Coordinates of C-alpha atoms in Angstrom, one line a residue:
Chain A
M1 CA -13.0 -12.6 -28.7
N2 CA -9.3 -13.1 -28.1
G3 CA -8.6 -14.1 -24.5
F4 CA -7.8 -16.3 -21.7
L5 CA -10.6 -18.1 -19.7
V6 CA -9.9 -18.8 -16.0
E7 CA -10.8 -22.5 -15.4
N8 CA -9.5 -22.6 -11.9
G9 CA -8.5 -19.6 -9.8
G10 CA -6.2 -21.6 -7.6
M11 CA -5.1 -20.1 -4.2
Q12 CA -4.9 -16.5 -5.4
C13 CA -4.4 -15.2 -8.9
S14 CA -4.7 -11.5 -9.6
I15 CA -4.0 -9.0 -12.3
Q16 CA -0.9 -6.9 -11.4
D17 CA 1.3 -4.3 -13.0
A18 CA 4.1 -2.5 -11.2
G19 CA 1.6 -0.8 -8.9
R20 CA -0.3 2.4 -8.2
R21 CA 1.4 5.8 -7.7
G22 CA 0.5 9.1 -6.3
L23 CA -2.6 8.1 -4.4
S24 CA -1.1 7.0 -1.0
D25 CA -2.0 10.5 0.3
I26 CA -5.7 9.5 0.2
G27 CA -5.0 6.1 1.6
L28 CA -4.7 3.9 -1.5
T29 CA -2.1 1.2 -1.2
Q30 CA 0.6 0.9 -3.9
S31 CA -0.1 -2.8 -4.7
G32 CA 1.5 -4.3 -7.9
A33 CA 3.6 -7.3 -8.6
M34 CA 5.2 -8.8 -5.5
D35 CA 8.3 -9.8 -7.5
E36 CA 9.0 -7.2 -10.2
M37 CA 11.9 -9.2 -11.5
A38 CA 9.9 -12.2 -12.6
F39 CA 7.1 -9.9 -13.7
G40 CA 9.6 -7.8 -15.7
Y41 CA 11.2 -10.8 -17.4
A42 CA 7.8 -12.3 -18.3
N43 CA 6.8 -9.1 -20.1
F44 CA 10.2 -8.8 -21.7
L45 CA 10.0 -12.3 -23.1
V46 CA 6.7 -11.6 -24.9
G47 CA 7.9 -8.2 -26.2
N48 CA 5.9 -6.0 -23.8
A49 CA 6.9 -2.9 -22.0
F50 CA 8.0 -3.5 -18.4
N51 CA 4.8 -2.1 -16.8
T52 CA 2.2 -4.3 -18.7
P53 CA -0.5 -6.0 -16.7
S54 CA 0.1 -9.7 -16.1
I55 CA -1.4 -12.5 -14.0
E56 CA 0.2 -13.0 -10.7
I57 CA -0.2 -16.6 -9.3
A58 CA 0.4 -17.0 -5.6
M59 CA 1.4 -20.5 -4.5
G60 CA -0.3 -22.2 -7.5
G61 CA -3.1 -24.5 -8.3
A62 CA -4.6 -22.4 -11.2
S63 CA -5.6 -23.3 -14.7
F64 CA -6.5 -21.3 -17.8
K65 CA -7.8 -22.0 -21.3
A66 CA -6.6 -20.0 -24.4
R67 CA -9.7 -19.0 -26.4
S68 CA -7.5 -17.7 -29.2
E69 CA -3.9 -17.9 -30.5
M70 CA -1.6 -16.0 -28.3
C71 CA 2.0 -15.8 -27.0
I72 CA 2.8 -16.1 -23.3
A73 CA 5.7 -16.4 -21.0
I74 CA 5.7 -17.8 -17.5
C75 CA 8.3 -16.6 -15.0
G76 CA 8.9 -16.8 -11.3
A77 CA 8.2 -19.6 -8.9
N78 CA 8.3 -23.1 -10.5
M79 CA 4.7 -24.4 -10.2
Q80 CA 5.3 -27.2 -12.8
P81 CA 3.2 -25.6 -15.5
T82 CA 1.7 -27.9 -18.2
C83 CA 0.1 -27.2 -21.5
N84 CA -2.6 -29.9 -22.3
G85 CA -0.9 -32.1 -19.7
H86 CA 2.6 -31.8 -21.1
K87 CA 5.3 -30.0 -19.0
I88 CA 6.4 -26.6 -20.4
A89 CA 9.4 -24.5 -19.6
L90 CA 9.5 -21.3 -17.7
W91 CA 11.6 -18.3 -18.7
Q92 CA 10.8 -18.4 -22.5
T93 CA 8.1 -17.3 -24.9
Y94 CA 5.5 -20.0 -25.6
P95 CA 2.9 -19.8 -28.4
L96 CA -0.6 -21.1 -27.5
R97 CA -3.3 -22.3 -29.9
R98 CA -7.0 -21.9 -29.4
G99 CA -8.1 -24.5 -26.8
D100 CA -4.8 -25.0 -25.1
V101 CA -5.1 -25.5 -21.4
I102 CA -2.3 -24.2 -19.1
A103 CA -2.3 -25.7 -15.6
F104 CA -0.2 -25.0 -12.6
G105 CA 0.7 -27.3 -9.7
F106 CA 2.2 -25.9 -6.5
A107 CA 5.4 -24.1 -6.2
S108 CA 8.5 -26.2 -5.4
E109 CA 10.5 -23.1 -5.0
G110 CA 9.4 -19.5 -4.8
Q111 CA 5.9 -18.2 -4.1
F112 CA 4.8 -16.1 -7.0
A113 CA 4.7 -16.8 -10.8
Y114 CA 3.7 -14.4 -13.6
I115 CA 2.0 -15.1 -16.9
A116 CA 2.6 -12.3 -19.4
V117 CA 0.8 -12.3 -22.7
A118 CA 1.9 -10.4 -25.8
G119 CA 0.0 -7.1 -25.8
G120 CA -1.0 -7.5 -22.2
F121 CA -4.3 -8.4 -20.6
Q122 CA -7.0 -5.9 -21.4
T123 CA -8.5 -5.3 -18.0
P124 CA -9.8 -1.8 -16.9
F125 CA -7.3 0.9 -15.9
S126 CA -8.4 1.8 -12.4
Y127 CA -7.0 4.6 -10.2
G128 CA -3.8 5.0 -12.3
S129 CA -2.9 1.3 -12.5
Y130 CA -4.1 -2.1 -13.7
S131 CA -3.1 -3.6 -10.3
T132 CA -5.6 -5.4 -8.1
S133 CA -5.7 -4.3 -4.4
I134 CA -7.5 -7.2 -2.9
K135 CA -7.8 -5.7 0.6
E136 CA -9.4 -2.5 -0.8
G137 CA -11.4 -4.2 -3.5
L138 CA -9.9 -2.0 -6.3
G139 CA -8.5 -2.6 -9.8
G140 CA -8.0 -5.8 -11.8
V141 CA -11.1 -7.8 -12.2
E142 CA -13.7 -6.3 -9.9
G143 CA -11.0 -5.7 -7.2
R144 CA -10.8 -9.4 -6.4
K145 CA -8.7 -12.5 -7.0
L146 CA -9.5 -14.3 -10.2
K147 CA -12.1 -17.1 -10.2
A148 CA -13.3 -19.8 -12.6
G149 CA -15.3 -18.3 -15.4
D150 CA -13.4 -14.9 -15.6
F151 CA -12.5 -14.0 -19.1
L152 CA -9.4 -12.0 -19.7
Q153 CA -9.3 -10.3 -23.0
T154 CA -6.1 -10.2 -25.0
L155 CA -5.0 -8.5 -28.2
D156 CA -4.3 -10.3 -31.4
A157 CA -0.5 -10.1 -30.8
R158 CA 2.0 -12.6 -32.0
C159 CA 5.2 -13.8 -30.4
P160 CA 8.3 -11.7 -31.0
V161 CA 9.9 -13.1 -34.1
D162 CA 13.0 -14.0 -32.2
R163 CA 11.2 -16.5 -29.8
R164 CA 13.0 -15.4 -26.6
K165 CA 14.5 -17.6 -24.0
L166 CA 16.2 -16.1 -20.9
E167 CA 19.9 -16.9 -20.6
R168 CA 20.5 -19.3 -17.8
K169 CA 22.8 -16.7 -16.0
F170 CA 19.8 -14.3 -15.7
I171 CA 17.4 -16.8 -14.3
P172 CA 16.9 -16.0 -10.6
K173 CA 17.0 -18.7 -8.0
Y174 CA 14.7 -18.9 -5.0
P175 CA 16.8 -20.5 -2.2
D176 CA 15.5 -21.2 1.3
S177 CA 18.1 -18.9 2.8
I178 CA 18.6 -15.4 1.7
T179 CA 20.3 -12.2 2.7
V180 CA 18.6 -9.0 2.0
R181 CA 20.1 -5.5 2.0
L182 CA 18.6 -2.8 4.2
V183 CA 19.2 0.9 4.5
K184 CA 18.9 2.2 8.0
G185 CA 16.6 5.1 8.6
Y186 CA 13.2 6.1 10.1
Q187 CA 13.5 5.4 13.9
E188 CA 16.8 3.6 13.8
A189 CA 17.8 5.6 16.9
M190 CA 15.0 3.8 18.8
F191 CA 17.0 0.5 18.4
D192 CA 20.0 0.6 20.7
A193 CA 23.4 -0.9 19.9
S194 CA 22.6 -4.3 21.3
S195 CA 19.2 -4.7 19.5
Q196 CA 20.8 -3.6 16.3
E197 CA 23.5 -6.2 16.8
T198 CA 20.9 -8.8 17.4
F199 CA 18.9 -7.7 14.4
F200 CA 21.8 -7.8 11.9
N201 CA 23.4 -11.0 13.3
S202 CA 20.3 -13.2 13.6
V203 CA 18.6 -15.5 11.2
Y204 CA 14.9 -14.9 10.9
T205 CA 12.4 -17.5 9.7
F206 CA 9.3 -16.9 7.7
R207 CA 6.5 -19.0 9.2
G208 CA 3.9 -18.1 6.7
E209 CA 2.5 -15.1 8.7
G210 CA 2.0 -12.7 5.9
D211 CA 0.5 -11.9 2.6
R212 CA 0.7 -9.3 -0.1
M213 CA 0.7 -6.6 2.7
G214 CA 3.9 -7.8 4.4
Y215 CA 5.8 -10.7 6.0
R216 CA 6.4 -11.2 9.7
F217 CA 9.6 -13.1 10.7
S218 CA 10.3 -15.0 13.9
G219 CA 13.7 -15.2 15.6
E220 CA 15.6 -13.3 18.1
K221 CA 13.5 -10.5 19.5
V222 CA 14.4 -6.9 18.9
V223 CA 13.0 -4.5 21.3
P224 CA 12.6 -0.9 20.3
L225 CA 12.9 1.8 23.0
A226 CA 9.2 2.6 22.7
S227 CA 6.3 0.5 21.6
G228 CA 4.7 3.1 19.4
I229 CA 5.2 6.4 17.6
L230 CA 2.9 9.0 16.1
S231 CA 1.5 7.5 12.9
E232 CA 3.6 8.4 9.9
P233 CA 3.9 7.4 6.2
I234 CA 5.2 3.9 5.4
C235 CA 7.3 3.1 2.3
Y236 CA 7.9 -0.1 0.4
G237 CA 10.2 -2.4 2.3
A238 CA 9.9 -0.7 5.7
V239 CA 10.9 -3.0 8.6
Q240 CA 8.6 -2.3 11.5
V241 CA 9.0 -3.9 14.9
P242 CA 6.0 -3.9 17.2
S243 CA 6.3 -4.6 20.9
H244 CA 6.3 -8.4 20.2
G245 CA 9.9 -7.8 19.0
E246 CA 9.6 -9.6 15.6
P247 CA 10.3 -7.7 12.5
I248 CA 7.6 -7.2 9.8
V249 CA 8.7 -6.2 6.3
L250 CA 6.0 -4.2 4.6
L251 CA 5.5 -5.1 1.0
K252 CA 3.3 -4.0 -2.0
E253 CA -0.1 -4.0 -0.4
R254 CA 1.0 -2.3 2.8
Q255 CA -1.0 0.3 4.7
T256 CA -0.1 3.9 3.9
I257 CA 0.5 5.1 7.4
G258 CA 1.2 3.4 10.7
G259 CA 2.6 3.8 14.2
Y260 CA 5.2 1.2 14.9
P261 CA 8.9 2.0 15.1
K262 CA 10.9 1.1 12.0
I263 CA 14.6 0.4 11.8
G264 CA 14.9 1.1 8.1
S265 CA 13.9 -0.4 4.8
V266 CA 14.8 -3.5 2.8
I267 CA 15.9 -2.2 -0.7
A268 CA 13.3 -2.7 -3.4
V269 CA 15.2 -5.3 -5.5
D270 CA 15.7 -7.4 -2.4
C271 CA 12.0 -7.1 -1.4
F272 CA 11.3 -8.9 -4.7
K273 CA 13.5 -11.8 -3.5
L274 CA 12.0 -11.7 -0.1
A275 CA 8.5 -12.0 -1.5
Q276 CA 9.5 -15.3 -3.1
L277 CA 10.7 -16.8 0.2
K278 CA 8.8 -20.0 1.0
V279 CA 7.2 -20.8 4.4
G280 CA 10.1 -22.1 6.6
G281 CA 12.6 -20.0 4.6
N282 CA 15.3 -17.9 6.4
V283 CA 16.4 -14.4 6.0
K284 CA 19.4 -12.3 7.2
F285 CA 19.4 -8.6 7.1
K286 CA 22.5 -6.8 6.0
E287 CA 23.1 -3.1 6.2
V288 CA 24.1 -1.2 3.1
S289 CA 24.8 2.4 2.4
L290 CA 22.2 4.6 0.6
K291 CA 24.6 4.9 -2.3
E292 CA 24.9 1.1 -2.7
A293 CA 21.2 0.7 -2.4
Q294 CA 20.5 3.3 -5.0
R295 CA 23.0 1.7 -7.3
A296 CA 21.3 -1.6 -7.1
T297 CA 17.9 -0.1 -7.8
R298 CA 19.2 1.9 -10.7
A299 CA 20.8 -1.2 -12.2
F300 CA 17.6 -3.1 -12.0
Y301 CA 15.4 -0.5 -13.7
T302 CA 18.1 0.5 -16.3
F303 CA 18.2 -3.2 -17.4
F304 CA 14.5 -3.3 -18.1
K305 CA 14.4 0.2 -19.6
E306 CA 17.1 -0.8 -22.1
Q307 CA 15.1 -3.9 -23.1
E308 CA 12.2 -1.6 -24.1
A309 CA 14.4 0.7 -26.2
Chain B
M1 CA 11.6 22.3 16.3
K2 CA 13.7 22.4 13.3
R3 CA 12.7 20.2 10.4
R4 CA 14.6 16.9 10.4
Y5 CA 15.2 15.0 7.2
S6 CA 15.7 11.2 7.4
I7 CA 16.1 8.3 5.1
A8 CA 13.0 6.1 4.9
S9 CA 14.3 3.9 2.2
E10 CA 16.6 4.1 -0.8
S11 CA 13.9 5.9 -2.7
S12 CA 12.0 7.7 0.1
V13 CA 12.7 10.7 2.3
I14 CA 10.7 11.5 5.5
V15 CA 10.6 15.0 7.0
Y16 CA 9.7 15.4 10.6
F17 CA 8.1 18.7 11.7
G18 CA 7.6 17.6 15.3
T19 CA 6.6 14.5 17.3
T20 CA 3.2 15.3 18.7
I21 CA -0.4 15.9 17.5
D22 CA -0.5 19.7 17.5
P23 CA -2.5 22.0 15.3
A24 CA 0.5 24.3 14.7
I25 CA 2.8 21.4 13.6
S26 CA 0.0 19.9 11.4
Q27 CA -0.3 23.3 9.7
E28 CA 3.4 23.2 8.8
V29 CA 2.9 19.7 7.3
Q30 CA -0.2 20.9 5.4
K31 CA 1.7 23.9 3.9
A32 CA 4.5 21.7 2.8
Y33 CA 2.1 19.1 1.3
H34 CA 0.2 21.7 -0.6
A35 CA 3.4 23.5 -1.8
L36 CA 4.8 20.2 -3.1
K37 CA 1.5 19.1 -4.7
A38 CA 1.3 22.4 -6.5
K39 CA 4.9 22.1 -7.6
D40 CA 4.2 18.8 -9.3
Q41 CA 7.9 17.9 -9.3
E42 CA 9.0 15.4 -11.9
G43 CA 10.2 12.2 -10.3
F44 CA 8.2 12.6 -7.1
Y45 CA 6.0 9.5 -7.0
E46 CA 4.3 10.0 -3.7
I47 CA 3.8 12.9 -1.3
I48 CA 2.2 11.5 1.9
P49 CA 1.4 13.8 4.8
S50 CA 0.7 12.6 8.3
Y51 CA 0.3 14.3 11.7
A52 CA 3.8 15.7 12.1
S53 CA 5.7 14.2 9.1
L54 CA 5.7 14.1 5.4
M55 CA 7.2 11.5 3.1
V56 CA 8.3 11.8 -0.5
S57 CA 9.0 8.7 -2.6
Y58 CA 11.1 9.5 -5.6
D59 CA 12.6 8.2 -8.8
V60 CA 16.2 7.2 -8.0
M61 CA 16.9 7.2 -11.8
R62 CA 16.5 11.0 -11.7
L63 CA 17.0 12.3 -8.2
S64 CA 19.4 11.8 -5.3
F65 CA 18.5 12.0 -1.6
D66 CA 20.2 15.5 -1.4
D67 CA 18.3 16.7 -4.5
V68 CA 15.0 15.7 -2.9
C69 CA 15.8 17.3 0.5
E70 CA 16.7 20.5 -1.3
I71 CA 13.6 20.6 -3.4
I72 CA 11.4 20.0 -0.3
E73 CA 13.2 22.6 1.7
K74 CA 13.0 25.2 -1.0
S75 CA 9.3 24.6 -1.6
I76 CA 8.7 25.0 2.2
E77 CA 10.8 28.1 2.4
G78 CA 9.1 29.5 -0.7
E79 CA 5.7 29.0 0.9
K80 CA 6.5 30.3 4.3
A81 CA 4.6 33.5 3.7
L82 CA 1.6 31.4 2.5
I83 CA -1.2 31.6 5.0
L84 CA -3.5 28.6 4.5
S85 CA -6.7 30.3 3.4
E86 CA -9.5 29.7 5.7
S87 CA -10.7 26.8 3.6
K88 CA -14.4 26.3 3.4
I89 CA -15.9 23.9 5.9
I90 CA -17.1 20.6 4.6
T91 CA -20.3 19.5 6.3
I92 CA -20.9 15.8 6.9
P93 CA -24.5 14.9 7.8
V94 CA -24.9 12.3 10.5
Y95 CA -27.8 10.4 11.7
Y96 CA -27.2 9.7 15.4
G97 CA -29.9 7.2 15.8
R98 CA -29.5 4.3 18.3
E99 CA -29.8 1.7 15.6
V100 CA -26.7 3.1 13.8
G101 CA -24.9 4.7 16.8
L102 CA -23.7 1.4 18.0
D103 CA -21.7 2.7 21.0
L104 CA -23.8 5.7 22.0
E105 CA -25.2 4.1 25.1
L106 CA -21.9 2.6 26.1
L107 CA -20.2 6.0 25.7
A108 CA -23.0 7.8 27.6
Q109 CA -22.5 5.4 30.6
E110 CA -18.7 5.7 30.4
K111 CA -18.7 9.5 30.3
N112 CA -21.7 10.0 32.5
L113 CA -23.4 12.1 29.8
S114 CA -26.7 11.8 28.1
V115 CA -26.8 10.7 24.5
E116 CA -28.0 14.2 23.5
E117 CA -25.1 15.8 25.3
I118 CA -22.7 13.5 23.4
I119 CA -24.2 14.5 20.1
V120 CA -24.0 18.2 20.9
L121 CA -20.3 17.9 21.9
H122 CA -19.6 16.0 18.6
V123 CA -21.3 18.5 16.3
N124 CA -20.1 21.6 18.0
E125 CA -16.5 21.2 17.0
I126 CA -14.8 22.2 13.8
Y127 CA -12.3 19.5 12.9
T128 CA -9.1 19.4 10.8
V129 CA -8.0 16.5 8.7
Y130 CA -4.7 15.5 10.2
A131 CA -4.0 12.4 8.2
I132 CA -5.5 9.9 5.8
G133 CA -4.8 6.2 5.9
F134 CA -6.0 2.8 7.2
A135 CA -8.3 2.6 4.2
P136 CA -8.9 4.7 1.1
G137 CA -10.5 8.0 2.2
F138 CA -10.3 7.2 5.9
A139 CA -9.6 10.7 7.4
Y140 CA -8.3 11.2 10.9
L141 CA -10.1 14.3 12.3
G142 CA -9.0 16.2 15.3
E143 CA -9.6 17.0 17.9
I144 CA -12.8 15.9 19.6
D145 CA -13.9 17.6 22.8
A146 CA -11.8 16.3 25.7
R147 CA -15.0 15.2 27.5
L148 CA -15.6 12.7 24.7
A149 CA -12.0 11.3 24.6
T150 CA -12.3 7.5 24.8
S151 CA -10.4 4.3 24.3
R152 CA -10.9 1.9 21.5
L153 CA -13.3 -1.1 22.0
A154 CA -11.6 -3.9 24.0
S155 CA -12.3 -6.2 21.1
P156 CA -12.6 -4.6 17.7
R157 CA -15.7 -5.3 15.6
K158 CA -15.3 -7.7 12.7
V159 CA -17.7 -5.5 10.7
V160 CA -18.2 -1.8 11.0
P161 CA -20.8 -0.7 8.5
K162 CA -19.9 1.7 5.7
G163 CA -20.5 5.4 6.7
S164 CA -20.1 4.7 10.4
V165 CA -19.0 7.9 12.3
A166 CA -16.7 7.0 15.1
I167 CA -14.3 8.3 17.7
A168 CA -11.2 7.1 19.5
D169 CA -8.8 9.0 21.7
R170 CA -9.2 12.6 20.7
Q171 CA -10.0 11.8 17.1
S172 CA -13.1 11.1 14.9
A173 CA -13.4 9.5 11.5
V174 CA -15.9 8.1 9.1
Y175 CA -15.5 4.5 7.9
P176 CA -15.5 4.9 4.0
S177 CA -16.4 1.3 3.4
Q178 CA -17.4 -1.7 5.5
S179 CA -14.3 -3.0 7.4
P180 CA -13.2 -4.3 10.8
G181 CA -12.5 -1.6 13.3
G182 CA -12.3 -0.8 17.0
W183 CA -13.4 2.9 17.2
K184 CA -16.6 3.7 19.1
V185 CA -19.5 4.3 16.6
L186 CA -21.8 7.3 17.3
G187 CA -23.8 7.4 14.1
R188 CA -23.9 7.0 10.3
T189 CA -23.5 9.4 7.3
P190 CA -25.1 8.9 3.9
T191 CA -22.2 10.8 2.3
A192 CA -19.6 8.8 0.4
M193 CA -16.1 9.4 1.7
F194 CA -14.4 7.8 -1.3
D195 CA -15.9 7.8 -4.8
A196 CA -14.4 7.3 -8.2
T197 CA -16.5 10.2 -9.4
Y198 CA -15.1 12.7 -6.9
E199 CA -12.3 15.0 -8.2
G200 CA -9.4 13.8 -6.1
L201 CA -11.4 10.6 -5.3
S202 CA -11.5 11.3 -1.6
L203 CA -14.1 13.7 -0.1
L204 CA -11.5 14.9 2.4
H205 CA -7.8 15.8 2.1
V206 CA -5.2 16.6 4.7
G207 CA -5.8 20.1 6.0
D208 CA -9.5 20.3 5.2
R209 CA -11.9 21.6 7.8
V210 CA -14.9 19.6 8.7
R211 CA -18.0 19.7 10.8
Y212 CA -20.7 17.1 11.5
E213 CA -24.4 18.0 11.3
S214 CA -27.1 16.0 13.0
I215 CA -29.9 14.9 10.7
S216 CA -33.1 13.0 11.2
K217 CA -33.7 9.4 10.2
E218 CA -36.0 10.7 7.4
E219 CA -33.3 13.0 6.0
F220 CA -30.7 10.2 6.3
L221 CA -32.8 7.9 4.3
K222 CA -33.7 10.6 1.7
L223 CA -30.0 11.2 1.2
G224 CA -29.5 7.6 0.4
G225 CA -28.4 6.3 3.8
Q226 CA -28.7 2.6 4.5
L227 CA -29.8 1.3 7.8

């Protein structure tokens, strides 16, 4: 059978697509690729549609063996991938022969890398998506992270004839200091002028408190006018501030409802960058208008839509 | 209160119908939720109801913030005449034995009631599903009798068994799967709350009416309950 054998599951590898839709009303999290940009490029490079299931590698340390010929691309965090011990490049298509071993070290920059395979990994479609929700034990391979011995079936699909390589100007960087754009909303009125000034003018540090659900940042405290609100729906990128005063940005595997005040939401395309921030990395929040935020989101998805056409 | 529309993110709108847990406000949310689900609007990715608010996440490639507010407002206005049909009552069988009702004794002491009185107060109510969240199929049911109103455990349990029927504040819920949790556990149901074979996947949906029914240990085991 064509496929990829997991030799070492590393810290946390899971099957992800762009996430689940339409089931948050019964409590299922969205899940999906933490960085849709690297995920999208990986699929583009092997000729797949944008929303094709890939392997998400968090932090690194994983290895895989090709059990058949196939075509892959690795995008995202640089975990110094090797093929049979020889260094291989990210951001391009790469043909594999039967028996080739792809191994990853640990990320020198960024947090998440994606392996796309031409034709996609043939894991079960579950609750409207291929994505794994590790917290809920749903989707992917038995709802869990990948482990040694898992076999991921692939199709007999070849590399696109044009052997793609992403132009340097498109390759994202994962610096230690980033600025993310945010649209104000939700309970912004519960953050008075001085706390908003603090929030938008401070540098916040990611100390590693977080996972696929969301990241907590330390820095200048922001104190909302009340410590709790009546539980309400939470969207992607929502920035909630519990009474400890440190902002938490909610990401792909967030809870569907919650009761902490929120100042607004980091825009989707910047959540992808934020997800790649390493422990010790810094973030600044910058307010943008709804119009500008929507323009950025449209540009992102239009780009990938056009690649599919 | 007039409905208030707010930005949640660049692709989500949240509508506030009020700010408190109130059956009348919850009804407004439920009506809007059902109207929007029935409309099946293209470009609406998520329609999530909660106690007094409802959020719609939408496709920014097709819809603007104003479009979405208008679609929601029109659907609500169009459904104003709609009276939520007295939906049938879903019965959840519960075994209130001491080996599964982990906090029955504690609550009895706290409330100065007998265990039997607690059970009667818990089964005598007809509840409404106000919200679903925390975990797939975890339904927040309101409201429990004021005499049972209780705080959460001082230190949450690392493991609450699947099917545990619990209360906190004026609410009750069933843990759909094993998870950590701080609600006080009164009993256990053999009924699955979340199952891939259910139409709609979750046994309960926002707006459903629910009652608990006390069953014996034998019935609990016969229905597939696990001790």
